[in-house]
Short mmCIF file of C-alpha atoms in Angstrom, two decimals:
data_model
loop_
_atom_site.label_atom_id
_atom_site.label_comp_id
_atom_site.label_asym_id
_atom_site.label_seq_id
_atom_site.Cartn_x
_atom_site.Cartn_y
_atom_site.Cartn_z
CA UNK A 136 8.85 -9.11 -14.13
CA UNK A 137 9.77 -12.15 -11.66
CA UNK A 138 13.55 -12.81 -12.04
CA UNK A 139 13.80 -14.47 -8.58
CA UNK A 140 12.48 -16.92 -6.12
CA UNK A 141 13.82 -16.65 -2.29
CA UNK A 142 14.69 -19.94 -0.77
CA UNK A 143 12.28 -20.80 2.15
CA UNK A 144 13.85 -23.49 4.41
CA UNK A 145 11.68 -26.17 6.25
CA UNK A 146 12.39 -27.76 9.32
CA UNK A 147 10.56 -30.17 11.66
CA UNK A 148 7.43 -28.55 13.57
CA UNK A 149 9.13 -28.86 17.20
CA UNK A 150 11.37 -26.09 15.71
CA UNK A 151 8.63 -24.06 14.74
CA UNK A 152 9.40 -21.39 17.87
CA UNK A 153 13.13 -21.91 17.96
CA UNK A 154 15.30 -18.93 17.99
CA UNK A 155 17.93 -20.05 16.54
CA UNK A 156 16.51 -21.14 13.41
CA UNK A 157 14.09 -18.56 13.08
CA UNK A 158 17.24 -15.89 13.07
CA UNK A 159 18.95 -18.16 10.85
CA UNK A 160 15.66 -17.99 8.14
CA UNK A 161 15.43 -14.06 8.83
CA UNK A 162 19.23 -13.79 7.87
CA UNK A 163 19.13 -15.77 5.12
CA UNK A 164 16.42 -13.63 3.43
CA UNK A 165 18.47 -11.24 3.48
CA UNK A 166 21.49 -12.62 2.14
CA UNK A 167 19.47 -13.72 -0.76
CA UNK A 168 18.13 -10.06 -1.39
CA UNK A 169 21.76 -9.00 -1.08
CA UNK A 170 22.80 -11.89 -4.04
CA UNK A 171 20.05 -11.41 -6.01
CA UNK A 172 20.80 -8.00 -6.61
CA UNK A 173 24.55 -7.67 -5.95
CA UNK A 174 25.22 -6.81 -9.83
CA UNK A 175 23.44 -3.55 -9.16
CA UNK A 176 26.10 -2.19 -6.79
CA UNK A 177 28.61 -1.32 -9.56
CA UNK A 178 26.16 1.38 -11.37
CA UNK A 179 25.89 2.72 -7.17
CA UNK A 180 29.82 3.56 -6.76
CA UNK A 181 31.13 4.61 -10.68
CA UNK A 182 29.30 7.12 -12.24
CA UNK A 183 27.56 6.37 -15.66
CA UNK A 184 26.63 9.29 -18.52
CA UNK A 185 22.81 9.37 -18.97
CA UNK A 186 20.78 11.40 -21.04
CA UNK A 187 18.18 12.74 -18.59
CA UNK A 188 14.11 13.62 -18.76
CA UNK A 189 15.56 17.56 -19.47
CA UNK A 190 17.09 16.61 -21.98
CA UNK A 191 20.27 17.14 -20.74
CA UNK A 192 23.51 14.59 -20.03
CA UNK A 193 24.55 14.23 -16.73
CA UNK A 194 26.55 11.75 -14.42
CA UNK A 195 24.36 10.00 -12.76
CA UNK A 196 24.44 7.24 -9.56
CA UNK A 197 21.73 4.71 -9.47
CA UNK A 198 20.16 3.65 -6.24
CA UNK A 199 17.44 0.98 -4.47
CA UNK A 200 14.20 3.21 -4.76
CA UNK A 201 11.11 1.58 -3.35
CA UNK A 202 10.27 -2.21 -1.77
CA UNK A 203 6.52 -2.79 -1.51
CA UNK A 204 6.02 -5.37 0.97
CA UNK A 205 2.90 -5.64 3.81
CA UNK A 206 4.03 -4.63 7.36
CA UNK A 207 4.96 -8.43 8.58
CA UNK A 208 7.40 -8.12 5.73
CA UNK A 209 8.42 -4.70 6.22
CA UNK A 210 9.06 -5.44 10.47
CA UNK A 211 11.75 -8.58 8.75
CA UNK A 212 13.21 -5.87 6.24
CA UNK A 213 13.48 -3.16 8.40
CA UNK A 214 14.90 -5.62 11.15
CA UNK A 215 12.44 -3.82 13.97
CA UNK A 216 10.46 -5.65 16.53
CA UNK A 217 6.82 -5.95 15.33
CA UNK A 218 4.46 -3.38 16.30
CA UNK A 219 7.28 -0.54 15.81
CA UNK A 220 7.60 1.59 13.15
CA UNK A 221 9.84 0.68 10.16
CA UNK A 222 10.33 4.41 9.20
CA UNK A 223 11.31 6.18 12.66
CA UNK A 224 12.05 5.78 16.03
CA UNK A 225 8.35 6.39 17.70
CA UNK A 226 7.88 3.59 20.45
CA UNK A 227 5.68 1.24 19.88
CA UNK A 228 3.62 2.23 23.02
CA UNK A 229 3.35 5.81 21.57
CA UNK A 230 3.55 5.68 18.28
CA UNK A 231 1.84 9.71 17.76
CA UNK A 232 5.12 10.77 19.58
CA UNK A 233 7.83 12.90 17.61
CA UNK A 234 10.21 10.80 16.79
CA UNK A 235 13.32 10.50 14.71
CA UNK A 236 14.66 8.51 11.81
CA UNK A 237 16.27 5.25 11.47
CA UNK A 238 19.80 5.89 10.88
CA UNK A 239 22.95 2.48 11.06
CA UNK A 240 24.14 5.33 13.81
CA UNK A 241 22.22 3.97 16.18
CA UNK A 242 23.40 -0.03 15.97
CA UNK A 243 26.90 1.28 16.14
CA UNK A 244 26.32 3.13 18.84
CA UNK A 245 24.62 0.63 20.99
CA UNK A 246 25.85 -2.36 19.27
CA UNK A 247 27.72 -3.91 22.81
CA UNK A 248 23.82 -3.20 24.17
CA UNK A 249 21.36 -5.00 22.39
CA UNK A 250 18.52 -4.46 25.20
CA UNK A 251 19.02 -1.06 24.79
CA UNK A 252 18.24 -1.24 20.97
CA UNK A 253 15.46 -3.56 21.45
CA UNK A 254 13.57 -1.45 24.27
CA UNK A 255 14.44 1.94 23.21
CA UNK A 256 14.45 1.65 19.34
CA UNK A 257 12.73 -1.27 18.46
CA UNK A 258 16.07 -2.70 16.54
CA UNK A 259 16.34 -6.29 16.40
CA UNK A 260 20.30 -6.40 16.24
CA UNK A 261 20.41 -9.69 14.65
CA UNK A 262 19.08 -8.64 11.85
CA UNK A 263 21.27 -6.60 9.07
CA UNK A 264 19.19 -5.23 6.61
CA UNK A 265 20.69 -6.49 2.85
CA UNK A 266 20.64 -2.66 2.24
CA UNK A 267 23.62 -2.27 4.47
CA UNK A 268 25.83 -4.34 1.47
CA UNK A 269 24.95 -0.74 -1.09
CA UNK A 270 26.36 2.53 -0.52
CA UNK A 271 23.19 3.74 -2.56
CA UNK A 272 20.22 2.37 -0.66
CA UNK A 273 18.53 2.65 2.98
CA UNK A 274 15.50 0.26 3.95
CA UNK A 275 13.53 2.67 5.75
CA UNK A 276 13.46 5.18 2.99
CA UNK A 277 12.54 2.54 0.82
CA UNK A 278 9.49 0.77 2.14
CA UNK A 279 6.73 2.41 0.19
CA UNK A 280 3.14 3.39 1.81
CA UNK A 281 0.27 0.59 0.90
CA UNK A 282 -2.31 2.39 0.29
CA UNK A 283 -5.03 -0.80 0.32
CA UNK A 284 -3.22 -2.58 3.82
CA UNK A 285 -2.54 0.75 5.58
CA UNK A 286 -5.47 2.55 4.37
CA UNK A 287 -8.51 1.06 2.85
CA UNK A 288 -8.32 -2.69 4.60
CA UNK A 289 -6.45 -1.88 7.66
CA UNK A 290 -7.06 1.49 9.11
CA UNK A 291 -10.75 1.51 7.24
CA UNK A 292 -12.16 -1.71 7.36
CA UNK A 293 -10.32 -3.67 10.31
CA UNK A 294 -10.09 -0.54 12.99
CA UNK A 295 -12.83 2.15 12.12
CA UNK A 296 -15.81 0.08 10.90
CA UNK A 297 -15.11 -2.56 13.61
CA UNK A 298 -14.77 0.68 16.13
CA UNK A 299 -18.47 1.47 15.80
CA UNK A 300 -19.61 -1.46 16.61
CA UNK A 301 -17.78 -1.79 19.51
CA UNK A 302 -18.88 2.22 20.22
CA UNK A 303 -22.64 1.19 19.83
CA UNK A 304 -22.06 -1.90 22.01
CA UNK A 305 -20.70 0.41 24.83
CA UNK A 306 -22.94 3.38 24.61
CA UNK A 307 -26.93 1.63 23.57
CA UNK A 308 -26.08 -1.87 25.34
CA UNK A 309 -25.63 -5.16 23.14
CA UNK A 310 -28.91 -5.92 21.70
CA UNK A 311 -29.83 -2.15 20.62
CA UNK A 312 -26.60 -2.22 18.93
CA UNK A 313 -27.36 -5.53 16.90
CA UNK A 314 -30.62 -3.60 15.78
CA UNK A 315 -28.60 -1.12 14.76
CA UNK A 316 -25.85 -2.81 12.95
CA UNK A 317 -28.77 -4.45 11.01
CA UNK A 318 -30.87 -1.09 10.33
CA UNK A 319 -27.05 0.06 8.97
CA UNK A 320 -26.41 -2.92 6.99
CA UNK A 321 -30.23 -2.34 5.17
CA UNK A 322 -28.75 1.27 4.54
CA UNK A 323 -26.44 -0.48 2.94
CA UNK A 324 -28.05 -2.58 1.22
CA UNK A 325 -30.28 0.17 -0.09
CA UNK A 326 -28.07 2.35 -1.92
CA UNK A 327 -29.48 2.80 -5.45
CA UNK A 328 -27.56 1.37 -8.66
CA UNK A 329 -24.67 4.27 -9.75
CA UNK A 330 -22.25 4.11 -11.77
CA UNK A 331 -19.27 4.14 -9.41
CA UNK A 332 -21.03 2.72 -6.69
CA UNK A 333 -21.25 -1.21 -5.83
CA UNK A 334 -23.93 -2.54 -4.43
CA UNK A 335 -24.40 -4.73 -1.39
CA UNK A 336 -27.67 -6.73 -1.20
CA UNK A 337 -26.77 -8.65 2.69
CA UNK A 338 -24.93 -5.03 3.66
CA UNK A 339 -21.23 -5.81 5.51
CA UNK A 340 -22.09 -9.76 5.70
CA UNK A 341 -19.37 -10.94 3.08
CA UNK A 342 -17.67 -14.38 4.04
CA UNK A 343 -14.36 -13.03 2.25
CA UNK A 344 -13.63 -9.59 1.74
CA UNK A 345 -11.73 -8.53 -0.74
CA UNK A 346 -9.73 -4.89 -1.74
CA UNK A 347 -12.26 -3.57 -3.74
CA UNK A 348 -15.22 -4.36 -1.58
CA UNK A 349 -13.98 -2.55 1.39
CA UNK A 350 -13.00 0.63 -1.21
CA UNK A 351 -16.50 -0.05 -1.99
CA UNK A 352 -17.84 0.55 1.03
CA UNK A 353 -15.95 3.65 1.94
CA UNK A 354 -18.14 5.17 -0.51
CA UNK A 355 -21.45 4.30 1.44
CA UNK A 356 -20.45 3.81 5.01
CA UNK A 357 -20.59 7.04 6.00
CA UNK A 358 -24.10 8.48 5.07
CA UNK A 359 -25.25 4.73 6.90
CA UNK A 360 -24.12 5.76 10.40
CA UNK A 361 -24.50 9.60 10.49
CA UNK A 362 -27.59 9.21 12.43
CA UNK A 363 -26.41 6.95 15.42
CA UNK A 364 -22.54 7.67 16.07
CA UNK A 365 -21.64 10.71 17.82
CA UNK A 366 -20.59 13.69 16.11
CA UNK A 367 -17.11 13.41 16.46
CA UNK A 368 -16.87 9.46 15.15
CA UNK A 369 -18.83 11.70 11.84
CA UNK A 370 -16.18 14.35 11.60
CA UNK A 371 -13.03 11.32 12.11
CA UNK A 372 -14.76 9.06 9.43
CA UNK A 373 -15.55 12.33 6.92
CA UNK A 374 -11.07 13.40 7.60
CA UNK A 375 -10.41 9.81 7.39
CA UNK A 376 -11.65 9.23 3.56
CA UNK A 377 -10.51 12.94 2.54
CA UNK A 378 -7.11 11.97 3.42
CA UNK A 379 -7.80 8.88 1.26
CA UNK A 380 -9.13 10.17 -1.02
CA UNK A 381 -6.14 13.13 -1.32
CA UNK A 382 -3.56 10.74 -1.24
CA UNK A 383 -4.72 8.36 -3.89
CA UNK A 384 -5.02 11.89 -6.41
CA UNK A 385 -2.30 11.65 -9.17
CA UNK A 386 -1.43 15.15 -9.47
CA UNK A 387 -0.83 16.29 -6.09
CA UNK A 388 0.77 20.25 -5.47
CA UNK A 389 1.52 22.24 -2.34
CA UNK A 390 -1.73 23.47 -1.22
CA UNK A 391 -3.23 19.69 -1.99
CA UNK A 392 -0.42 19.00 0.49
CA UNK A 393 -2.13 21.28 2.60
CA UNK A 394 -4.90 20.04 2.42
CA UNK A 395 -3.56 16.42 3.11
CA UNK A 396 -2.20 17.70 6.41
CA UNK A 397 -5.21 18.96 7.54
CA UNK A 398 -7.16 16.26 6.71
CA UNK A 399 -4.85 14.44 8.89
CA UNK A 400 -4.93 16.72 11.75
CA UNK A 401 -8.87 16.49 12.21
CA UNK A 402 -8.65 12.49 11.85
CA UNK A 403 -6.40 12.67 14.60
CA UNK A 404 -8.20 15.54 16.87
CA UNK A 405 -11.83 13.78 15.72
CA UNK A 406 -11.12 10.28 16.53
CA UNK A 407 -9.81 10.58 20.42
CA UNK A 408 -14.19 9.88 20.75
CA UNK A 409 -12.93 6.00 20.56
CA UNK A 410 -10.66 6.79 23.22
CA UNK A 411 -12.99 8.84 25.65
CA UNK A 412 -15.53 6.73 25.37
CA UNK A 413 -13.63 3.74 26.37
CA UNK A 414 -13.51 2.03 22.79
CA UNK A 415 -9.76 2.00 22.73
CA UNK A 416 -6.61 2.72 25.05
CA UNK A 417 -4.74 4.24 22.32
CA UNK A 418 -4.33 4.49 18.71
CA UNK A 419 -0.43 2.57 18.86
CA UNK A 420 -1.33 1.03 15.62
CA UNK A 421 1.09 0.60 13.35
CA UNK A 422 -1.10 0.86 10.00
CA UNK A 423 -2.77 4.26 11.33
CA UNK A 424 0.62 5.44 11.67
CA UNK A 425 1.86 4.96 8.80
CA UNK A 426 -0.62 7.79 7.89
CA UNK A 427 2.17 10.17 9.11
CA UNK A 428 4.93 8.90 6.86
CA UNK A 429 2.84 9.36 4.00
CA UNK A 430 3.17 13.37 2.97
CA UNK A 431 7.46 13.55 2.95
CA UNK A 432 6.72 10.23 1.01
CA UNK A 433 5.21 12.31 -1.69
CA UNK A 434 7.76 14.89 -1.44
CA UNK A 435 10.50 12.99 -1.41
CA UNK A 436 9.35 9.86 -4.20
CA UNK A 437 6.06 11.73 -5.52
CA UNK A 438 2.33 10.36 -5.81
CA UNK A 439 1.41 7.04 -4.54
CA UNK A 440 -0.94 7.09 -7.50
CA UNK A 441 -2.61 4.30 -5.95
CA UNK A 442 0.88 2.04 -5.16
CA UNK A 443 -0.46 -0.74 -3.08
CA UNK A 444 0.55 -4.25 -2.76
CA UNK A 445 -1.86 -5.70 -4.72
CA UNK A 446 0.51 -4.74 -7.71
CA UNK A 447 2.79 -7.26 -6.80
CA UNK A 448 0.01 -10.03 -5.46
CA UNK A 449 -1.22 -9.66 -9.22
CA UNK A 450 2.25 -10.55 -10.81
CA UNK A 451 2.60 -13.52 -8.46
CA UNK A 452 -0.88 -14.97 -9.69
CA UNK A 453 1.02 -15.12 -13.30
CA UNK A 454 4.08 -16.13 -12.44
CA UNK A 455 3.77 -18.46 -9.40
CA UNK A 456 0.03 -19.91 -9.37
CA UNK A 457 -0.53 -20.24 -12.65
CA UNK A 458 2.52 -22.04 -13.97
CA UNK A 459 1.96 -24.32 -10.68
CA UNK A 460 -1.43 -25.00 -12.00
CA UNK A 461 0.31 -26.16 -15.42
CA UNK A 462 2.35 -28.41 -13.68
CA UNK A 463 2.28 -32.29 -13.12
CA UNK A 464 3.65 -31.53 -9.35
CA UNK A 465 7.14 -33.14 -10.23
CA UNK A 466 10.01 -30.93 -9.86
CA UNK A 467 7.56 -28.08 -9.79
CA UNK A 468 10.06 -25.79 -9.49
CA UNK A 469 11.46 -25.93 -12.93
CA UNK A 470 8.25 -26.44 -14.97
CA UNK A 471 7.41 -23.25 -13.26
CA UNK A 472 10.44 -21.55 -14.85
CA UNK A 473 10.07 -23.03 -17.67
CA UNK A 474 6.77 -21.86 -17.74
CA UNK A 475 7.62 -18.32 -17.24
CA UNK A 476 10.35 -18.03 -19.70
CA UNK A 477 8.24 -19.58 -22.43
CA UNK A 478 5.50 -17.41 -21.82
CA UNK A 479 8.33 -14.05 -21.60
CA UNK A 480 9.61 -15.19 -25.07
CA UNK A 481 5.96 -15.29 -26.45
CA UNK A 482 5.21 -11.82 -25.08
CA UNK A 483 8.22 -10.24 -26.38
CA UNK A 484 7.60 -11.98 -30.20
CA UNK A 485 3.49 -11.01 -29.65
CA UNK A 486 5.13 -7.13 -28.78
CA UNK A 487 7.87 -7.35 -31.40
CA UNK A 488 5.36 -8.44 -34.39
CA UNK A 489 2.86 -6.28 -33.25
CA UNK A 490 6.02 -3.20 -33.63
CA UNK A 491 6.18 -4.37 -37.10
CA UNK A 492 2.75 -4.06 -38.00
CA UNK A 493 2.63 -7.73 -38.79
CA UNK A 494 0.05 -8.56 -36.74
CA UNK A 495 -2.66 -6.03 -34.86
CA UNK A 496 -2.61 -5.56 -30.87
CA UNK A 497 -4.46 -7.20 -28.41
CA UNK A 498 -5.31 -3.91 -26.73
CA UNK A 499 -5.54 -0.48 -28.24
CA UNK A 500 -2.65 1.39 -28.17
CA UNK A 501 -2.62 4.74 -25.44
CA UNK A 502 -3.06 8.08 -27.39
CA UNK A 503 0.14 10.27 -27.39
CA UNK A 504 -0.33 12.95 -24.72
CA UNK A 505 1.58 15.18 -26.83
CA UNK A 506 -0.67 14.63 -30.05
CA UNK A 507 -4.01 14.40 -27.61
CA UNK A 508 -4.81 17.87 -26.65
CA UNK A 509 -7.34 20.12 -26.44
CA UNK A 510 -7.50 21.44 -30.26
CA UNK A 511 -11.09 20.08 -30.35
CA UNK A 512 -12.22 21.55 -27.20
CA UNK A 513 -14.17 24.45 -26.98
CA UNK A 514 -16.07 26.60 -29.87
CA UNK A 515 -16.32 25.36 -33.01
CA UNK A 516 -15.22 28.03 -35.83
CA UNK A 517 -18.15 27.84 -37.94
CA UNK A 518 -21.34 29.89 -37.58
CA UNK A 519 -23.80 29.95 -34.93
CA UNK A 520 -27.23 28.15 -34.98
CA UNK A 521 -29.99 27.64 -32.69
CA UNK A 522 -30.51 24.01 -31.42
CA UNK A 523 -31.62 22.01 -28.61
CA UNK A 524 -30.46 18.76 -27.20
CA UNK A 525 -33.03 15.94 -25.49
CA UNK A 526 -31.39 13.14 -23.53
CA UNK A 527 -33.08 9.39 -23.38
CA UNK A 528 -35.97 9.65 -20.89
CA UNK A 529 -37.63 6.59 -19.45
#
């Protein structure tokens, strides 16, 4: 539910690239986050009785759990230097090193020595995170894993897919690989109607992709190129979507942990063929390393479940584009509340009518998971009898 909208100050082009202003924008996004949500800080220090999922009462603290944001938005959060990582100290120029966490330690430390921070740690030391204002919140710990940016659109579709091509470029020459590509894209192309499967009748030529083409194609990429990448770029592509795959599960225990891990490990033992073979320097990509963030996230805050961003680019369709839409353009800004608090008032009357049985739902209602179980499941208790059952053939 929007209850905010962050203040976005203009300025003449010519101080597009100033520094000044550009710190003073950065800083007052944060002070805005800090305002916005300044009321929550009294339920962080004083205790408050709460009857909890056991059953049982306890004193409990509340605290800032999760910000979903894409990695531009994460590096002004996070107040790093892009191209670092938001959750731990790895350099940027290699990111597969051990590294540890973020921790306000280190801009006390170092606070007289802002090259230090900057080189070193990737700290921008103009930037204090809003977190820094609650005793019950850090930044870095919050910034949840993206699961269609990281994953499926940025590790998938912008780095490996775009890898082969470069791979067949380098190994077959430039015009074998266009044959190639093409003989790839009719794969594509042919892959039979399925249920679960989407079909693509030009293969990977799409003018705009979107997140559920490229999840799409994960399905069918890799049976396209088995017979012209090496067998290495086979193995790294067949870890890559098993890790996906694992991650986006929504019961996930210790041995699918395991498993998660070691689908991890061969990714990164399989795909060093880009780097042999001259495809890439390295792998200091921010996106692909996010990949190693991604099993204490589940420990610590459970499943993704499939958390991405486009959770949040959904609510702003309904409460920014639409009510803009709706508008006459003149003071747009308050039509668009208006908007939204007319339509909040008519969903909570639709859900309070429908509570009352006055009118029926939209939707149908989700069973119980208590009442749903498997009673029905199974023998029946009745007798025996001989039968046969003949699906539809064509």
């Amino acid at each position: 539910m929007p209850f905010a909208f962050l203040a976005i100050p203009k300025s003449d082009r010519k101080y597009d690239n100033d520094i000044q202003f550009c710190n003073f924008k950065r800083k007052l996004y944060h002070a805005s986050l800090a305002a916005i949500l300044h009321l929550l800080k009294l339920g962080m220090t004083i205790p408050v009785v709460q009857c909890c999922p056991d059953g049982h009462y306890q004193r409990i603290l509340y605290d800032l759990a999760a910000y979903i944001a894409d990695y531009p938005e994460q590096v002004l959060l996070a107040g790093v230097v892009s191209g670092w990582c938001v959750k731990c100290t790895a350099l940027a120029s290699d990111l597969d090193m051990p590294a540890g966490e973020h921790m306000e330690m280190l801009q006390e430390e170092f606070k007289e020595d802002s090259g230090l921070l900057w080189d070193n740690y990737g700290i921008d030391d103009e930037i204090l995170p809003f977190t820094s204002e609650f005793p019950q919140a850090d930044i870095h710990e919050m910034l949840t894993s993206d699961l269609l940016h990281q994953i499926i659109k940025g590790s998938f579709k912008d780095h490996l897919v775009e890898w082969v091509g470069e791979y067949l470029e380098m190994t077959v020459g430039a015009t074998q690989a266009k044959e190639i590509m093409d003989d790839i894209d009719q794969r594509i192309a042919a892959t039979p109607p399925f249920p679960g499967l989407q079909r693509f009748p030009h293969g990977r030529h799409f003018k705009q992709w979107t997140g559920d083409d490229s999840k799409a194609l994960m399905k069918v990429y890799l049976a396209a190129i088995a017979d012209y990448v090496d067998d290495d770029i086979t193995h790294s592509f067949a870890a890559f979507l098993d890790f996906c795959y694992l991650v986006r599960q929504s019961d996930i225990d210790e041995n699918m942990l395991l498993l998660i891990s070691e689908a991890f490990d061969h990714f990164r033992h399989y795909h060093q063929i880009f780097v042999t073979t001259g495809v890439r320097d390295d792998f200091n990509l921010p996106c692909q390393h996010a990949m190693i963030h991604y099993i204490q996230h589940i420990i610590e805050f459970g499943v993704p479940n499939g958390l991405c961003l486009s959770i949040t680019e959904s609510h702003h369709i309904t409460a920014v584009k639409k009510p803009w839409r709706r508008s006459n353009r003149y003071k747009v800004l308050s039509q668009m509340l208006l908007t939204n608090q007319q339509l909040d008032k008519l969903n909570a009357l639709h859900s309070d009518l429908v509570q009352h049985g006055i009118i029926s739902p939209t939707h149908a209602l989700l069973p119980d998971p208590f009442e749903v179980g498997d009673e029905d499941s199974g023998a029946i208790d009745d007798e025996h009898i001989l039968a046969q059952v003949y699906q539809a053939q064509k």
